[in-house]
mmCIF file of C-alpha atoms and ligand atoms in Angstrom:
data_model
loop_
_atom_site.group_PDB
_atom_site.id
_atom_site.type_symbol
_atom_site.label_atom_id
_atom_site.label_comp_id
_atom_site.label_asym_id
_atom_site.label_seq_id
_atom_site.Cartn_x
_atom_site.Cartn_y
_atom_site.Cartn_z
ATOM 1 C CA MET A 7 80.293 106.119 91.919
ATOM 2 C CA SER A 8 82.798 103.373 92.772
ATOM 3 C CA GLN A 9 86.475 104.204 92.345
ATOM 4 C CA LYS A 10 87.117 100.622 91.247
ATOM 5 C CA VAL A 11 88.292 100.184 87.684
ATOM 6 C CA TYR A 12 86.061 99.222 84.795
ATOM 7 C CA THR A 13 87.494 96.363 82.724
ATOM 8 C CA GLN A 14 86.889 94.793 79.342
ATOM 9 C CA GLY A 15 83.354 93.395 79.369
ATOM 10 C CA SER A 16 82.035 95.765 82.061
ATOM 11 C CA ALA A 17 78.765 97.515 81.350
ATOM 12 C CA PHE A 18 78.978 101.203 80.461
ATOM 13 C CA PRO A 19 78.073 103.345 83.498
ATOM 14 C CA PRO A 20 75.294 105.588 82.085
ATOM 15 C CA THR A 21 76.071 109.278 81.823
ATOM 16 C CA LYS A 22 73.684 111.921 83.182
ATOM 17 C CA PRO A 23 72.764 115.045 81.182
ATOM 18 C CA GLY A 24 75.023 117.977 82.052
ATOM 19 C CA VAL A 25 77.285 115.943 84.380
ATOM 20 C CA LEU A 26 80.981 116.217 83.596
ATOM 21 C CA ARG A 27 82.839 112.897 83.686
ATOM 22 C CA LEU A 28 86.569 112.190 83.785
ATOM 23 C CA TYR A 29 87.866 108.809 82.626
ATOM 24 C CA SER A 30 90.953 108.346 84.713
ATOM 25 C CA MET A 31 93.345 105.916 86.366
ATOM 26 C CA ARG A 32 94.374 106.558 89.953
ATOM 27 C CA PHE A 33 98.133 106.238 89.375
ATOM 28 C CA CYS A 34 98.379 108.020 86.006
ATOM 29 C CA PRO A 35 100.383 111.286 86.059
ATOM 30 C CA PHE A 36 98.594 112.567 82.941
ATOM 31 C CA ALA A 37 95.148 111.954 84.421
ATOM 32 C CA GLN A 38 96.360 113.639 87.612
ATOM 33 C CA ARG A 39 96.826 116.831 85.598
ATOM 34 C CA ALA A 40 93.099 116.896 84.814
ATOM 35 C CA ARG A 41 92.194 115.889 88.385
ATOM 36 C CA LEU A 42 94.319 118.766 89.715
ATOM 37 C CA VAL A 43 92.530 121.317 87.545
ATOM 38 C CA LEU A 44 89.094 119.886 88.399
ATOM 39 C CA GLN A 45 89.885 120.082 92.111
ATOM 40 C CA HIS A 46 91.595 123.458 91.979
ATOM 41 C CA LYS A 47 88.677 125.075 90.181
ATOM 42 C CA ASN A 48 86.083 123.174 92.257
ATOM 43 C CA ILE A 49 84.400 121.853 89.125
ATOM 44 C CA PRO A 50 81.679 119.300 89.908
ATOM 45 C CA HIS A 51 82.477 116.007 88.189
ATOM 46 C CA GLU A 52 82.406 112.252 88.473
ATOM 47 C CA ILE A 53 85.309 109.880 87.861
ATOM 48 C CA VAL A 54 85.283 106.568 86.031
ATOM 49 C CA ASN A 55 88.545 104.669 86.500
ATOM 50 C CA ILE A 56 89.721 102.456 83.662
ATOM 51 C CA HIS A 57 91.762 99.230 83.789
ATOM 52 C CA LEU A 58 94.398 100.119 81.207
ATOM 53 C CA ARG A 59 95.455 96.516 80.574
ATOM 54 C CA SER A 60 91.878 95.322 80.070
ATOM 55 C CA LYS A 61 90.039 98.259 78.576
ATOM 56 C CA PRO A 62 86.250 98.301 78.237
ATOM 57 C CA GLU A 63 85.104 98.341 74.605
ATOM 58 C CA TRP A 64 83.061 101.503 75.241
ATOM 59 C CA PHE A 65 86.196 103.283 76.478
ATOM 60 C CA LEU A 66 88.068 102.415 73.273
ATOM 61 C CA ALA A 67 85.107 103.736 71.314
ATOM 62 C CA LEU A 68 85.371 107.059 73.194
ATOM 63 C CA ASN A 69 89.118 107.386 72.671
ATOM 64 C CA PRO A 70 90.592 105.093 70.044
ATOM 65 C CA LEU A 71 94.085 105.831 71.447
ATOM 66 C CA GLY A 72 92.889 104.017 74.571
ATOM 67 C CA GLN A 73 94.539 106.500 76.932
ATOM 68 C CA VAL A 74 93.369 108.405 79.980
ATOM 69 C CA PRO A 75 92.530 111.155 80.747
ATOM 70 C CA VAL A 76 89.343 111.744 78.752
ATOM 71 C CA LEU A 77 86.621 114.227 79.646
ATOM 72 C CA GLN A 78 83.023 113.760 78.625
ATOM 73 C CA ILE A 79 79.984 115.960 78.985
ATOM 74 C CA ASP A 80 76.848 115.303 76.943
ATOM 75 C CA ASP A 81 78.018 114.881 73.338
ATOM 76 C CA LYS A 82 81.481 116.454 73.932
ATOM 77 C CA ILE A 83 84.587 114.313 74.416
ATOM 78 C CA VAL A 84 88.085 115.694 75.076
ATOM 79 C CA PRO A 85 91.125 113.389 75.433
ATOM 80 C CA GLU A 86 94.793 114.342 76.099
ATOM 81 C CA SER A 87 95.834 115.840 79.428
ATOM 82 C CA THR A 88 96.890 119.262 78.148
ATOM 83 C CA ALA A 89 93.728 119.638 76.047
ATOM 84 C CA THR A 90 91.515 118.580 78.973
ATOM 85 C CA CYS A 91 93.114 121.142 81.313
ATOM 86 C CA ASP A 92 92.959 124.027 78.835
ATOM 87 C CA TRP A 93 89.384 123.154 77.914
ATOM 88 C CA LEU A 94 88.339 123.078 81.576
ATOM 89 C CA ASP A 95 90.046 126.429 82.110
ATOM 90 C CA ASP A 96 88.197 127.941 79.137
ATOM 91 C CA VAL A 97 84.776 126.503 80.003
ATOM 92 C CA TYR A 98 85.084 127.368 83.723
ATOM 93 C CA PRO A 99 86.817 130.771 83.482
ATOM 94 C CA GLU A 100 86.621 131.647 87.174
ATOM 95 C CA ASN A 101 90.036 131.458 88.848
ATOM 96 C CA GLN A 102 91.764 131.394 85.434
ATOM 97 C CA LEU A 103 94.868 129.228 85.162
ATOM 98 C CA GLN A 104 96.222 130.058 81.701
ATOM 99 C CA PRO A 105 98.320 133.261 81.645
ATOM 100 C CA THR A 106 96.659 136.274 80.044
ATOM 101 C CA ASP A 107 99.988 137.870 79.125
ATOM 102 C CA PRO A 108 100.823 136.573 75.606
ATOM 103 C CA TYR A 109 104.595 136.391 76.241
ATOM 104 C CA ARG A 110 104.114 134.404 79.423
ATOM 105 C CA ARG A 111 101.559 132.184 77.712
ATOM 106 C CA ALA A 112 104.047 131.517 74.904
ATOM 107 C CA TRP A 113 106.760 130.638 77.420
ATOM 108 C CA ASP A 114 104.439 128.295 79.281
ATOM 109 C CA ARG A 115 104.066 126.454 75.959
ATOM 110 C CA VAL A 116 107.858 126.296 75.722
ATOM 111 C CA LEU A 117 108.064 124.899 79.262
ATOM 112 C CA LEU A 118 105.382 122.353 78.438
ATOM 113 C CA GLU A 119 107.425 121.206 75.451
ATOM 114 C CA TYR A 120 110.492 120.787 77.683
ATOM 115 C CA SER A 121 108.434 118.942 80.295
ATOM 116 C CA SER A 122 107.369 116.466 77.623
ATOM 117 C CA LYS A 123 111.087 115.743 77.092
ATOM 118 C CA LEU A 124 111.309 114.767 80.766
ATOM 119 C CA ILE A 125 108.789 111.985 80.318
ATOM 120 C CA GLY A 126 111.037 109.708 78.185
ATOM 121 C CA PRO A 127 113.942 109.603 80.688
ATOM 122 C CA TYR A 128 111.456 109.333 83.570
ATOM 123 C CA TYR A 129 109.859 106.152 82.192
ATOM 124 C CA GLY A 130 113.288 104.998 80.944
ATOM 125 C CA ALA A 131 114.659 105.182 84.491
ATOM 126 C CA ILE A 132 111.652 103.207 85.756
ATOM 127 C CA ARG A 133 111.915 100.459 83.149
ATOM 128 C CA SER A 134 115.657 100.034 82.696
ATOM 129 C CA THR A 135 117.373 97.151 84.462
ATOM 130 C CA ASP A 136 120.843 98.408 83.514
ATOM 131 C CA ALA A 137 122.459 100.562 86.248
ATOM 132 C CA SER A 138 124.483 102.732 83.855
ATOM 133 C CA GLU A 139 121.418 103.370 81.688
ATOM 134 C CA VAL A 140 119.447 104.322 84.826
ATOM 135 C CA GLU A 141 122.264 106.754 85.688
ATOM 136 C CA SER A 142 122.203 108.341 82.237
ATOM 137 C CA LYS A 143 118.381 108.727 82.420
ATOM 138 C CA SER A 144 118.841 110.286 85.837
ATOM 139 C CA GLU A 145 121.337 112.788 84.385
ATOM 140 C CA GLU A 146 118.783 113.754 81.727
ATOM 141 C CA ILE A 147 116.069 114.227 84.371
ATOM 142 C CA LYS A 148 118.409 116.432 86.416
ATOM 143 C CA LYS A 149 119.312 118.481 83.345
ATOM 144 C CA HIS A 150 115.606 119.190 82.749
ATOM 145 C CA MET A 151 115.075 120.019 86.417
ATOM 146 C CA GLN A 152 117.967 122.488 86.242
ATOM 147 C CA PHE A 153 116.286 124.135 83.256
ATOM 148 C CA PHE A 154 113.005 124.482 85.173
ATOM 149 C CA GLU A 155 114.945 125.774 88.172
ATOM 150 C CA GLU A 156 116.491 128.553 86.078
ATOM 151 C CA GLN A 157 113.225 129.413 84.314
ATOM 152 C CA LEU A 158 111.259 129.662 87.541
ATOM 153 C CA LYS A 159 113.984 131.709 89.224
ATOM 154 C CA ALA A 160 114.085 134.130 86.264
ATOM 155 C CA ARG A 161 110.344 134.790 86.599
ATOM 156 C CA GLU A 162 111.033 136.429 89.978
ATOM 157 C CA ASP A 163 107.357 136.411 91.011
ATOM 158 C CA GLY A 164 106.969 132.867 92.368
ATOM 159 C CA PRO A 165 106.521 130.652 94.191
ATOM 160 C CA PHE A 166 104.550 129.252 91.211
ATOM 161 C CA PHE A 167 105.307 129.294 87.501
ATOM 162 C CA GLY A 168 102.049 131.275 87.355
ATOM 163 C CA GLY A 169 103.407 133.820 89.888
ATOM 164 C CA SER A 170 101.610 134.138 93.224
ATOM 165 C CA LYS A 171 98.948 131.691 91.958
ATOM 166 C CA PRO A 172 99.413 128.437 90.054
ATOM 167 C CA SER A 173 98.999 128.272 86.276
ATOM 168 C CA THR A 174 98.111 125.268 84.153
ATOM 169 C CA PHE A 175 101.837 124.664 83.665
ATOM 170 C CA ASP A 176 102.272 124.219 87.430
ATOM 171 C CA PHE A 177 99.687 121.442 87.214
ATOM 172 C CA PHE A 178 101.251 119.990 84.058
ATOM 173 C CA LEU A 179 104.647 119.596 85.720
ATOM 174 C CA TRP A 180 103.559 118.609 89.230
ATOM 175 C CA PRO A 181 102.580 114.937 88.708
ATOM 176 C CA PHE A 182 106.051 114.133 87.364
ATOM 177 C CA TYR A 183 107.837 116.088 90.073
ATOM 178 C CA GLU A 184 105.692 114.366 92.718
ATOM 179 C CA ARG A 185 106.857 110.980 91.431
ATOM 180 C CA LEU A 186 110.611 111.756 91.327
ATOM 181 C CA PRO A 187 111.256 110.817 95.003
ATOM 182 C CA MET A 188 109.951 107.321 94.325
ATOM 183 C CA LEU A 189 112.673 106.603 91.731
ATOM 184 C CA PRO A 190 115.472 105.883 94.252
ATOM 185 C CA LEU A 191 113.045 103.679 96.218
ATOM 186 C CA LEU A 192 112.219 101.721 93.104
ATOM 187 C CA LYS A 193 115.741 101.253 91.830
ATOM 188 C CA ASP A 194 117.826 101.488 94.967
ATOM 189 C CA ASN A 195 120.222 103.615 92.904
ATOM 190 C CA PRO A 196 121.564 106.782 94.616
ATOM 191 C CA ALA A 197 122.057 108.440 91.207
ATOM 192 C CA LEU A 198 118.286 108.926 91.202
ATOM 193 C CA ASP A 199 118.248 111.193 94.255
ATOM 194 C CA ILE A 200 116.775 114.551 93.235
ATOM 195 C CA GLU A 201 119.536 116.599 94.974
ATOM 196 C CA ALA A 202 117.087 119.245 96.218
ATOM 197 C CA ASP A 203 119.948 121.562 97.262
ATOM 198 C CA LYS A 204 120.816 122.060 93.565
ATOM 199 C CA ILE A 205 117.258 123.161 92.735
ATOM 200 C CA PRO A 206 116.260 125.446 95.656
ATOM 201 C CA THR A 207 113.672 127.441 93.675
ATOM 202 C CA LEU A 208 111.928 124.277 92.497
ATOM 203 C CA THR A 209 112.102 122.863 96.011
ATOM 204 C CA ALA A 210 110.336 126.000 97.337
ATOM 205 C CA TRP A 211 107.832 125.602 94.461
ATOM 206 C CA ALA A 212 107.153 122.005 95.511
ATOM 207 C CA LYS A 213 106.568 123.137 99.100
ATOM 208 C CA ALA A 214 104.014 125.725 97.902
ATOM 209 C CA MET A 215 102.401 123.167 95.582
ATOM 210 C CA ARG A 216 101.989 120.672 98.436
ATOM 211 C CA GLU A 217 99.989 123.307 100.341
ATOM 212 C CA LEU A 218 97.356 123.502 97.585
ATOM 213 C CA PRO A 219 94.142 121.598 98.401
ATOM 214 C CA ALA A 220 94.103 120.172 94.854
ATOM 215 C CA VAL A 221 97.584 118.713 95.319
ATOM 216 C CA LYS A 222 96.672 117.361 98.751
ATOM 217 C CA ALA A 223 93.563 115.724 97.267
ATOM 218 C CA THR A 224 95.344 113.999 94.381
ATOM 219 C CA SER A 225 98.833 113.183 95.705
ATOM 220 C CA LEU A 226 100.309 109.903 96.796
ATOM 221 C CA ASP A 227 103.514 109.504 98.766
ATOM 222 C CA ALA A 228 106.735 108.174 97.251
ATOM 223 C CA SER A 229 106.348 104.714 98.733
ATOM 224 C CA SER A 230 102.817 104.276 97.287
ATOM 225 C CA HIS A 231 104.044 105.373 93.853
ATOM 226 C CA ALA A 232 106.956 102.933 94.144
ATOM 227 C CA THR A 233 104.556 100.109 95.080
ATOM 228 C CA TRP A 234 102.466 100.857 92.006
ATOM 229 C CA TYR A 235 105.421 100.966 89.602
ATOM 230 C CA ARG A 236 106.943 97.817 91.131
ATOM 231 C CA GLN A 237 103.681 96.055 90.294
ATOM 232 C CA THR A 238 103.572 97.437 86.748
ATOM 233 C CA LEU A 239 107.093 96.073 86.184
ATOM 234 C CA THR A 240 106.112 92.587 87.308
ATOM 235 C CA GLY A 241 103.182 92.546 84.917
ATOM 236 C CA ALA A 242 99.939 92.408 86.936
ATOM 237 C CA PRO A 243 99.357 95.702 88.732
ATOM 238 C CA ASP A 244 96.369 95.933 91.055
ATOM 239 C CA TYR A 245 94.499 98.927 89.662
ATOM 240 C CA ASP A 246 92.303 98.982 92.790
ATOM 241 C CA MET A 247 95.293 99.075 95.152
ATOM 242 C CA PHE A 248 94.782 101.059 98.389
ATOM 243 C CA LEU A 249 90.995 101.337 97.909
ATOM 244 C CA LYS A 250 89.142 100.736 101.145
ATOM 245 C CA GLU A 251 85.645 100.254 99.716
ATOM 246 C CA ASP A 252 84.400 96.693 98.901
HETATM 247 N N1 GSH B 315 99.608 112.184 75.721
HETATM 248 C C1 GSH B 315 98.677 111.635 76.676
HETATM 249 C C2 GSH B 315 99.364 110.514 77.464
HETATM 250 C C3 GSH B 315 98.397 109.798 78.389
HETATM 251 C C4 GSH B 315 98.929 108.455 78.838
HETATM 252 O O1 GSH B 315 100.029 108.017 78.436
HETATM 253 N N2 GSH B 315 98.149 107.778 79.692
HETATM 254 C C5 GSH B 315 98.505 106.432 80.049
HETATM 255 C C6 GSH B 315 98.319 106.144 81.543
HETATM 256 S S1 GSH B 315 99.447 107.031 82.560
HETATM 257 C C7 GSH B 315 97.548 105.486 79.338
HETATM 258 O O2 GSH B 315 96.376 105.768 79.215
HETATM 259 N N3 GSH B 315 98.067 104.342 78.917
HETATM 260 C C8 GSH B 315 97.292 103.317 78.301
HETATM 261 C C9 GSH B 315 97.759 103.002 76.921
HETATM 262 O O3 GSH B 315 98.599 103.771 76.382
HETATM 263 O O4 GSH B 315 97.298 102.005 76.359
HETATM 264 C C10 GSH B 315 98.147 112.739 77.589
HETATM 265 O O5 GSH B 315 98.868 113.726 77.810
HETATM 266 O O6 GSH B 315 97.024 112.616 78.076
#
């Protein structure tokens, strides 16, 4: 199936019985969460990429919120990145990602809640044109990173939040961490440098994450992310950017 986006007016690509489909967008950090879990667990699937500024009517019918990711198999539809990942983990239990220990599972929920607080300053730093506002967003991002640094260090069984193997939370956090190095490229503001020396445990985590085949398969480098966000800020991003096929 083509990786090119489907736009408003495009015909619905027919589903096949029993074939799992992910509605995605190649630059979306939330959709990357689902792509990471699909890859990590080797779950057969197909991907339909959606033009998020010109959404097909059939996509809006599937998810009235109009957001990716969405999973579909037969008559089942699951939107929302965290729900898609947990659902995949439950339906494909081999190589389980969610912690079995209830205390750890509870704390992964806490970490997820904190990671959702990172998202506001992250997009704020991307969108703001005011240098001092960018700096204050950057401070907030660093404060959250420091929290994750301390939490991961306290677990003492890394390199992953899941211990010696990644958990769903590792895949929830990764797409945002992967995009942090593009912020100083986008804004040319040194306040946005991650300062890896202040978060050594997270830096070692990132190194281990980058070794995972799922991360290798779904990651883009900082300059590609910056190119994408630069385009979104000027209004007409090319959703098919970097695709080699016709
Ligand atoms: N809470 C959602 C957020 C997903 C989200 O914001 N996706 C963006 C793309 S990165 C989207 O679909 N935006 C289109 C829109 O909001 O109209 C999740 O975790 O899946």
